[in-house]
Short mmCIF file of C-alpha atoms and ligand atoms in Angstrom, two decimals:
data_model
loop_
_atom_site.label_atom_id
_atom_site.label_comp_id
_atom_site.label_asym_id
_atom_site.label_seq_id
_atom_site.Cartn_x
_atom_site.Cartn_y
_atom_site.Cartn_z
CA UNK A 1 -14.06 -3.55 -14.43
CA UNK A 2 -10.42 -3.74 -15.91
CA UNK A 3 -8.93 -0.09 -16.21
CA UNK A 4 -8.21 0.42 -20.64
CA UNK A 5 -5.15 2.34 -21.42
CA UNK A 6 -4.76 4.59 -23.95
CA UNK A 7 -1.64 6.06 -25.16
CA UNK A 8 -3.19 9.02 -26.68
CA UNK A 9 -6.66 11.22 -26.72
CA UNK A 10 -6.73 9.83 -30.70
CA UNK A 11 -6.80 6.77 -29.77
CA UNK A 12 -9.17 6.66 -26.97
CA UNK A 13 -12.19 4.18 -28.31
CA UNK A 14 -14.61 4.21 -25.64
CA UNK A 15 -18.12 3.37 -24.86
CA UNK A 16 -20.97 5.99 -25.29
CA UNK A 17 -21.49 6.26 -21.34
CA UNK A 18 -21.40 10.00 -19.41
CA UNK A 19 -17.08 10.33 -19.31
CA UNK A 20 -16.18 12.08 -15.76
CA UNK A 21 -12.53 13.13 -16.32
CA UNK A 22 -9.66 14.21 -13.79
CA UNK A 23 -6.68 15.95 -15.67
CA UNK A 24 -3.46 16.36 -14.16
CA UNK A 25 0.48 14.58 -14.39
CA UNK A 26 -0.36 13.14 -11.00
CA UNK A 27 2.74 12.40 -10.47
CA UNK A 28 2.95 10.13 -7.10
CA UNK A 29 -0.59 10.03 -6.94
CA UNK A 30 -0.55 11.73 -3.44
CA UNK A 31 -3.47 12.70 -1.44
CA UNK A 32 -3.92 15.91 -2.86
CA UNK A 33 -4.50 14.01 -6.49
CA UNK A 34 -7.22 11.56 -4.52
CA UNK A 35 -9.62 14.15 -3.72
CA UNK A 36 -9.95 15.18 -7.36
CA UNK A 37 -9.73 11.40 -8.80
CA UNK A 38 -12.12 10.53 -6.13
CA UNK A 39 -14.48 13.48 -7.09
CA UNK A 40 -14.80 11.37 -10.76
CA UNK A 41 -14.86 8.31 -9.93
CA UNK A 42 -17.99 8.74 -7.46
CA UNK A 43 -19.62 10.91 -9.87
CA UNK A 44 -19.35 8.46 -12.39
CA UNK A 45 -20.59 5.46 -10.14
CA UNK A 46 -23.53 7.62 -9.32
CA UNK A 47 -24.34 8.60 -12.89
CA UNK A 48 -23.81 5.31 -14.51
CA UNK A 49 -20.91 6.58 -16.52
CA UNK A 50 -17.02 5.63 -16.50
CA UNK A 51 -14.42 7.60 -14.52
CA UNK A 52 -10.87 8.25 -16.15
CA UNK A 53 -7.95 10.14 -16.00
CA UNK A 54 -6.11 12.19 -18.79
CA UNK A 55 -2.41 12.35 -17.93
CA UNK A 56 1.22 13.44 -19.66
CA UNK A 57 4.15 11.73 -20.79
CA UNK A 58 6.90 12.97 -20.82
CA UNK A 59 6.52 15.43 -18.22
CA UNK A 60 5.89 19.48 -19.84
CA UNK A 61 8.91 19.83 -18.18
CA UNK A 62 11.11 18.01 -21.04
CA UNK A 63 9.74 20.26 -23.28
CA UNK A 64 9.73 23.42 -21.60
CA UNK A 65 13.66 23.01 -20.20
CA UNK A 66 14.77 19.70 -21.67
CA UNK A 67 18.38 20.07 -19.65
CA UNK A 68 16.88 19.88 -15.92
CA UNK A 69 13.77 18.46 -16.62
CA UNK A 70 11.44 17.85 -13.49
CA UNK A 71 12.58 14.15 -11.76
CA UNK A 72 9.17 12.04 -11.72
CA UNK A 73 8.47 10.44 -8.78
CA UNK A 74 6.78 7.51 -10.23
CA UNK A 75 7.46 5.84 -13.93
CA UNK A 76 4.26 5.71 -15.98
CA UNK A 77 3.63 2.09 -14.92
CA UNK A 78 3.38 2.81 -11.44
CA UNK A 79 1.32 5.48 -11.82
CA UNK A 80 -1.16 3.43 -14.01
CA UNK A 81 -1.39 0.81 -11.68
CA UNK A 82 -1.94 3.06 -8.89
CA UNK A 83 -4.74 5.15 -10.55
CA UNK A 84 -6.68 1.65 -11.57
CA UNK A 85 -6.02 0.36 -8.09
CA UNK A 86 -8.04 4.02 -7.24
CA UNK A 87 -10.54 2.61 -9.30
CA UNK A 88 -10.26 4.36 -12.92
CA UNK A 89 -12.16 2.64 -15.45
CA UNK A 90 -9.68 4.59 -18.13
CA UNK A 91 -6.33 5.68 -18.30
CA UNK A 92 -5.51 7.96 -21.45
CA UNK A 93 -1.47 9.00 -21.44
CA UNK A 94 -1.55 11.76 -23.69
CA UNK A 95 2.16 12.29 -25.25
CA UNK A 96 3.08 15.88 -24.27
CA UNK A 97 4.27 17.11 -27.42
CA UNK A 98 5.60 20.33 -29.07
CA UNK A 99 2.12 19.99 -31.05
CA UNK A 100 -0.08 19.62 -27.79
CA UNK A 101 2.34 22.31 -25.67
CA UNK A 102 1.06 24.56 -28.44
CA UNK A 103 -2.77 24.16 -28.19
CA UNK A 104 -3.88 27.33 -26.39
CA UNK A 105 -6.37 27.55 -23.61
CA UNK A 106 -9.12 28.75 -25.78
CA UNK A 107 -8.99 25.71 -27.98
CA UNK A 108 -8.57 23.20 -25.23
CA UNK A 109 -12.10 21.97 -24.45
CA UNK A 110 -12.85 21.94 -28.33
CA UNK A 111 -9.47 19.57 -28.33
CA UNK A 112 -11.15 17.08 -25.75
CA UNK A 113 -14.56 17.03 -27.05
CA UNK A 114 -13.31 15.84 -30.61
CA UNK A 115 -11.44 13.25 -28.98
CA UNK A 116 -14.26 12.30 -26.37
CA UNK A 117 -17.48 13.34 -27.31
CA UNK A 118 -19.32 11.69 -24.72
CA UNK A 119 -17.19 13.70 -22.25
CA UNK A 120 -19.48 14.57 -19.09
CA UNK A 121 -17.45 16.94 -16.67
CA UNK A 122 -13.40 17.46 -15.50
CA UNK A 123 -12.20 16.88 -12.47
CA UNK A 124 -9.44 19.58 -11.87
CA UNK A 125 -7.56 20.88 -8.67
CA UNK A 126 -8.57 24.54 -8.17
CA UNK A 127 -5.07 25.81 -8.66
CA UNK A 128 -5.01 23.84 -12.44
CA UNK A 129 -3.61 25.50 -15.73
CA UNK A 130 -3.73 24.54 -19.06
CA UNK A 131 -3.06 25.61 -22.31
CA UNK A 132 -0.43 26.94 -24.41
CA UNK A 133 2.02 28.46 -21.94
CA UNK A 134 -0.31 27.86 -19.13
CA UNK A 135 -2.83 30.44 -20.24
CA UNK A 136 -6.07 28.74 -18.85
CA UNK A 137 -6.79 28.66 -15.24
CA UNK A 138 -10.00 27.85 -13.26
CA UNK A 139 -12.37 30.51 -14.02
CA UNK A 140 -11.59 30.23 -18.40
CA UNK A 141 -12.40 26.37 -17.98
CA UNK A 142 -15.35 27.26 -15.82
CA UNK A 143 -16.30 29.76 -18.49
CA UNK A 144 -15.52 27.71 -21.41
CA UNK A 145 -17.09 24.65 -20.02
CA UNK A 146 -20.43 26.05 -19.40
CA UNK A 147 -20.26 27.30 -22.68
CA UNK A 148 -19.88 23.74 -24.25
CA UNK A 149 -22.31 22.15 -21.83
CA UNK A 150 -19.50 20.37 -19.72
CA UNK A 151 -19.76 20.38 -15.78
CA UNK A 152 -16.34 21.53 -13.91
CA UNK A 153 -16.04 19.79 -10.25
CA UNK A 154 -12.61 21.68 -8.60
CA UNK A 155 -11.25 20.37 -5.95
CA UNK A 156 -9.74 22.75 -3.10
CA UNK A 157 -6.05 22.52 -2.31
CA UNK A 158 -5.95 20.05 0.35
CA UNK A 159 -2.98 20.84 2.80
CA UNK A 160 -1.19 19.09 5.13
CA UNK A 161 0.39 20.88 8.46
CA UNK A 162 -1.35 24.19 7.03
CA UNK A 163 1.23 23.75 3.28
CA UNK A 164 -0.71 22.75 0.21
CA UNK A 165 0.19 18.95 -0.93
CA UNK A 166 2.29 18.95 -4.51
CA UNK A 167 4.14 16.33 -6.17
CA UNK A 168 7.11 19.25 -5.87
CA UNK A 169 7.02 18.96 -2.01
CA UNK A 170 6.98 15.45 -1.63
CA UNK A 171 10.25 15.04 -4.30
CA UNK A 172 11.67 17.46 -1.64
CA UNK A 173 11.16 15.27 1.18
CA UNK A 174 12.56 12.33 -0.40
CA UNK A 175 15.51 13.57 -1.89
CA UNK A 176 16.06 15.76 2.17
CA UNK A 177 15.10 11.95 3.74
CA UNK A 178 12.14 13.11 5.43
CA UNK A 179 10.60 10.00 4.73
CA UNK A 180 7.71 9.96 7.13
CA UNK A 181 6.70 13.38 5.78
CA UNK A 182 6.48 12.16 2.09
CA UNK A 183 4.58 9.11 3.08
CA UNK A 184 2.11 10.94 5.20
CA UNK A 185 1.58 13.46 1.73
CA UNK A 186 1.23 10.26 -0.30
CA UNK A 187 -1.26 8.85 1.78
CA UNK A 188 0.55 5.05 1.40
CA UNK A 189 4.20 4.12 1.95
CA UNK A 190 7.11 5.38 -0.95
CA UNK A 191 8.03 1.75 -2.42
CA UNK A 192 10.86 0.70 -5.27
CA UNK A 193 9.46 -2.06 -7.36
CA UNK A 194 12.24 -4.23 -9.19
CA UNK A 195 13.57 -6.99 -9.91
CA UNK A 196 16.19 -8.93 -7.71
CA UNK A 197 19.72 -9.55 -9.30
CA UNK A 198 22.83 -11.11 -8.03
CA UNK A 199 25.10 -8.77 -6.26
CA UNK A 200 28.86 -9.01 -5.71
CA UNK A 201 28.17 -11.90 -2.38
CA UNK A 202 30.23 -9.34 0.00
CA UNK A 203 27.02 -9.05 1.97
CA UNK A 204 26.81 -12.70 3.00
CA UNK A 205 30.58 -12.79 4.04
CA UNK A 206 30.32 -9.68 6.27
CA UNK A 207 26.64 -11.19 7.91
CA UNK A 208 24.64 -9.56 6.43
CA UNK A 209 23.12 -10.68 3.09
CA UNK A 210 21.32 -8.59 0.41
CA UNK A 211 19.03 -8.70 -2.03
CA UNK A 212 20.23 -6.44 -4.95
CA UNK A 213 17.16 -4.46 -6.75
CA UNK A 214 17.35 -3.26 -10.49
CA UNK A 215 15.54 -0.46 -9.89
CA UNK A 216 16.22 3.53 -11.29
CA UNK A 217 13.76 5.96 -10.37
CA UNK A 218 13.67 9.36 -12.37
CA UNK A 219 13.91 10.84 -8.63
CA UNK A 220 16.73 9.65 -6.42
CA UNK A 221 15.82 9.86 -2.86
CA UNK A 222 18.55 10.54 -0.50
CA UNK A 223 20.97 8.05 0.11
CA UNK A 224 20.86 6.29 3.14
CA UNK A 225 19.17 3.31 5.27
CA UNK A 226 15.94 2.95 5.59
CA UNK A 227 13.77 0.40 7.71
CA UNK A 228 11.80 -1.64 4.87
CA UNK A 229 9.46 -4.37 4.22
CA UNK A 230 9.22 -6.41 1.19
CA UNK A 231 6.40 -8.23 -0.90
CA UNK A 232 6.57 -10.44 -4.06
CA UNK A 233 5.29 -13.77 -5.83
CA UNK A 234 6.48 -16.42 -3.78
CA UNK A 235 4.10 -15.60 -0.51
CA UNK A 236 1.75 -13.56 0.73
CA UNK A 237 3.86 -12.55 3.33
CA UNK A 238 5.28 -9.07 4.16
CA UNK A 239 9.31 -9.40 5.08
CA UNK A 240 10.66 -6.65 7.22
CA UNK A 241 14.36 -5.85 6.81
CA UNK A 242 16.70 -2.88 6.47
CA UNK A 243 17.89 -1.47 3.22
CA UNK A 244 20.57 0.92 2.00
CA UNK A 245 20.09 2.65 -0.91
CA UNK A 246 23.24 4.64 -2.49
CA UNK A 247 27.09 4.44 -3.73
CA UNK A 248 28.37 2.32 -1.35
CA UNK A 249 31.54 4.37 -1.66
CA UNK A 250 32.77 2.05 0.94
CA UNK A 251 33.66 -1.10 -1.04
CA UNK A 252 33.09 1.00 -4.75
CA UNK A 253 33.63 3.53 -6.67
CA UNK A 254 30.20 4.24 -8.58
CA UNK A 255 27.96 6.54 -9.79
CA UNK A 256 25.15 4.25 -10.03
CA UNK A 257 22.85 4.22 -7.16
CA UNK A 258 21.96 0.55 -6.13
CA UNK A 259 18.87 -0.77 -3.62
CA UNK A 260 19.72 -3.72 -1.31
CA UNK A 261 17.61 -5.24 1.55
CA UNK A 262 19.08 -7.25 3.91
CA UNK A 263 15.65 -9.24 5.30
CA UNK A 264 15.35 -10.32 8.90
CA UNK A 265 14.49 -13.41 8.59
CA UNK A 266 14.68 -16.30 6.07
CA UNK A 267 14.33 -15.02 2.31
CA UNK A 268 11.84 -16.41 0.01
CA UNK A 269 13.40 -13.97 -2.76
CA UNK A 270 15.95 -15.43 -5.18
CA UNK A 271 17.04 -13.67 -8.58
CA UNK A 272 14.50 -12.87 -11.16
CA UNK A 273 11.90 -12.21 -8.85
CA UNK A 274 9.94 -9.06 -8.95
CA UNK A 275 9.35 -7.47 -5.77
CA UNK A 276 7.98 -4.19 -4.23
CA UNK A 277 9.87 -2.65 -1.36
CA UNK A 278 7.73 -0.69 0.68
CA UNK A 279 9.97 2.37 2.62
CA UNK A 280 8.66 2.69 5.69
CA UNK A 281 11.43 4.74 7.87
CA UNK A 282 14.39 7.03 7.29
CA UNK A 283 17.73 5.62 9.63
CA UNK A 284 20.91 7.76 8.98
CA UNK A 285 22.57 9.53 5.55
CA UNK A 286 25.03 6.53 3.25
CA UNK A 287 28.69 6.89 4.80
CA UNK A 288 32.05 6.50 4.13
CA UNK A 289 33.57 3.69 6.55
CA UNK A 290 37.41 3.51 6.43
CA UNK A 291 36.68 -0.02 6.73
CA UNK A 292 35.06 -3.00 6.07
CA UNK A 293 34.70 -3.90 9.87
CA UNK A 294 33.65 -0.35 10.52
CA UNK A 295 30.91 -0.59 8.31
CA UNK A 296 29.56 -4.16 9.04
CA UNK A 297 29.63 -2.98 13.12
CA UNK A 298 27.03 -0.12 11.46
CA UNK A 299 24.99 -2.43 9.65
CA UNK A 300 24.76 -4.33 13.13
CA UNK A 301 23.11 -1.06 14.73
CA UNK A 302 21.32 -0.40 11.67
CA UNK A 303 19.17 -3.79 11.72
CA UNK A 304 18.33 -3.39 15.70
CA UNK A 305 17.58 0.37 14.65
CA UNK A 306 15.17 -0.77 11.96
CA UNK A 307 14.08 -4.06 14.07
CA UNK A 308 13.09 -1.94 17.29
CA UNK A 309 11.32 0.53 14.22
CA UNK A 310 9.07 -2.77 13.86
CA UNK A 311 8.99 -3.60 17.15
CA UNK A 312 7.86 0.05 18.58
CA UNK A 313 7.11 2.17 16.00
CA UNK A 314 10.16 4.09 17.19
CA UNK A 315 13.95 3.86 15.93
CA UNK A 316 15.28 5.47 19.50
CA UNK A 317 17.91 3.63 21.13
C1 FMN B 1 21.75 -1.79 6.31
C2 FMN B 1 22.86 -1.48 5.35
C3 FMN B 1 23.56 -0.28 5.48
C4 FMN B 1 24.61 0.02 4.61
N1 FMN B 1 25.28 1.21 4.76
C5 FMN B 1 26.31 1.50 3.93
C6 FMN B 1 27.03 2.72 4.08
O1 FMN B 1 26.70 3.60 4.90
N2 FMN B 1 28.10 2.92 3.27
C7 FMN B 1 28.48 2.02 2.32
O2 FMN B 1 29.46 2.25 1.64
N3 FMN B 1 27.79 0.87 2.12
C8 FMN B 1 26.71 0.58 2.90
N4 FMN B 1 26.02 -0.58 2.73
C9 FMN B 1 26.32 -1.41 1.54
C10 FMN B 1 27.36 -2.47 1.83
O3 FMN B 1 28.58 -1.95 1.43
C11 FMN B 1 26.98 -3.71 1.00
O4 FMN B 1 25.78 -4.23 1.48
C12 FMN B 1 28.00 -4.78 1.06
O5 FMN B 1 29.15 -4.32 0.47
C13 FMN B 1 27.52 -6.05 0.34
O6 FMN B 1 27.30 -5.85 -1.02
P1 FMN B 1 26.86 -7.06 -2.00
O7 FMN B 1 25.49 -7.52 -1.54
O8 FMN B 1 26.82 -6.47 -3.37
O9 FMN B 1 27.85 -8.13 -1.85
C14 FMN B 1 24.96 -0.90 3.57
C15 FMN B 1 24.24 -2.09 3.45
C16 FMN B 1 23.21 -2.40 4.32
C17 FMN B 1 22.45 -3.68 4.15
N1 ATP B 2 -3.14 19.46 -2.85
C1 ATP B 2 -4.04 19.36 -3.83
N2 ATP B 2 -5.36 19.43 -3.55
C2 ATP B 2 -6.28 19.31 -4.53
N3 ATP B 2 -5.98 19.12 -5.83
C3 ATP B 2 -4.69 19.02 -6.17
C4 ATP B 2 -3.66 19.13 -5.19
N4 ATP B 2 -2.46 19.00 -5.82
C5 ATP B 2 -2.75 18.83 -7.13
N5 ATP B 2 -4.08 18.85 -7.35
C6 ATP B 2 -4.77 18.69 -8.64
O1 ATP B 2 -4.49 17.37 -9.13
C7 ATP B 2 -4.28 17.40 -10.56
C8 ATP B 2 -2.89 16.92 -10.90
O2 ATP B 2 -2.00 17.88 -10.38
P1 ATP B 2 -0.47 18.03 -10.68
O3 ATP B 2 0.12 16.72 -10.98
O4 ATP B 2 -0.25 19.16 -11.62
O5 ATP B 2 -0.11 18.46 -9.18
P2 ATP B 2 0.99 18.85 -8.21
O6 ATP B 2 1.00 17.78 -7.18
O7 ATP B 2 0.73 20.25 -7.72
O8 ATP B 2 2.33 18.78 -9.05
P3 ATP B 2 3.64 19.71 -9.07
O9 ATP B 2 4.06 19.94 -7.65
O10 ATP B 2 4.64 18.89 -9.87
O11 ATP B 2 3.24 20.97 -9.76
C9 ATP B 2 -4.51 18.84 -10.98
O12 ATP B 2 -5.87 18.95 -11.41
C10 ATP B 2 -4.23 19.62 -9.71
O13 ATP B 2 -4.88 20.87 -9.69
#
């Protein structure tokens, strides 16, 4: 079944079937968001009903402290397409307004059930809070939801290395380049999806030519080089390569982050092409060469670093 988007709990028109529902920003859809999407979507494949999620745009965040609000790691897209890839039958992306922010706790479930009556159970995390100033927690929706005749399945916090999984760790470990850390939280591989554009050709007269990715994620990861492989429409095939992602305060002055993959091989890529870049190892911090030959000797050792990464698993010399 197709996955139906809604872009607000007003406008959610769906069919009168049991509604198991997780509720959460899920931002990165890591492994601690699986087990409680999971939890709804077998419950609703049991019980003949649909399984869907109830999610936030912006982020509270932009309400709450509008000058440092919280950097997403994934746009709403993304996140869409990786909750229906889960296997959500609905997507609802309520708009986190002032109006919303201010529904308290108590008034919450009353909230939902006008706007889904056929609503079954929620699928929360146990550590969840809702409401007006985050004034609900598990044991009020527990409460409340008996009360109304609505199940409650919480999930426990799953961990990793003994330290709960969060969205809030994982931006951590992207923006500190501990790559393989974020990617074991998310449970798949961090990717950029974008579209390819022309760069300024400097690449191809040092050796080593790019492909230049539109692509600007609420959360910057740290700059650097990364060992990469790359999908898109003109082949099934995955390409490995090495990318940098940064400044390039070698050969610019900017203060525009850019994403360029230099592929191993022969490119099928050309500009205009969407692809997904898949991040699959962290290499060394963006520098500042004093010069171009400097820099292209470092690109040298940065595609055997990343080409031994596919070759071993390891990017030891
Ligand atoms: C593997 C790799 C590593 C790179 N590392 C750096 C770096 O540390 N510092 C920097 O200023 N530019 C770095 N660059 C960016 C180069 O400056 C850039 O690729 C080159 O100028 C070509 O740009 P163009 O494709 O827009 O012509 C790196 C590029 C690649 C592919
Ligand atoms: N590690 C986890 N184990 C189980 N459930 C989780 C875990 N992390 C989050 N959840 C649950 O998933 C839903 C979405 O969570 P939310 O996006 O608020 O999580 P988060 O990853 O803790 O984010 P942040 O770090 O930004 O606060 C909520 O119901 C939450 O309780």
């Amino acid at each position: 079944m197709a996955t139906t988007q809604f872009q607000d709990l007003a406008e959610a028109r769906l069919p009168a079937r049991p509604l198991h529902l997780a509720i959460g920003m899920f931002d990165g859809v890591h492994l601690g968001h699986r087990a409680v999407i999971d939890a709804a979507i077998q419950s609703a494949r049991r019980s003949g009903g649909l399984a869907g999620v109830l999610t936030f745009w912006p982020h509270p965040s932009v309400l709450v402290r509008p000058d440092s609000p919280v950097p997403l790691v994934n746009d709403p897209g993304i996140k869409a397409r990786l909750l229906a890839e889960a296997g959500m039958d609905f997507i609802i992306t309520q708009r986190f307004t002032p109006g919303f922010a201010a529904i308290e706790a108590a008034d919450f479930l009353p909230f939902l059930q006008k706007n889904l009556p056929a609503l079954s159970a929620i699928y929360v995390g146990e550590n969840w809070r809702y409401g007006h100033g985050r004034g609900g927690d598990i044991h009020s929706l527990v409460e409340d939801a008996r009360a109304r005749g609505l199940a409650v399945v919480s999930s426990q916090r799953i961990n990793l290395n003994g330290e709960p999984i969060s969205s809030t760790r994982i931006r951590a470990c992207l923006a500190e380049g501990r790559l393989d850390e974020a990617n074991a939280l998310l449970g798949y591989s961090y990717f950029a999806e974008g579209i390819v554009a022309s760069g300024k050709a400097l690449g191809r007269a040092i050796g080593f030519p790019t492909l230049n990715i539109s692509w600007d994620p609420g959360l910057r990861p740290c700059f650097g080089v990364y060992a990469v492989q790359v999908t898109g429409p003109k082949s099934a095939g995955r390409y490995p390569g090495v990318a940098n992602y940064g400044l390039r305060p070698t050969v610019e002055q900017s203060t525009e982050p850019k994403l360029e993959v230099h592929l191993f091989g022969p490119c099928p890529f050309a500009g205009g092409d969407k692809i997904q870049v898949d991040w699959l190892r962290f290499i060394r911090p963006e520098m500042k060469f004093s010069s171009v030959e400097e820099l292209t000797a470092r690109i040298a050792e940065d595609r055997a670093q990343a080409e031994a990464f596919f070759k071993t698993g390891t990017t030891a010399k």
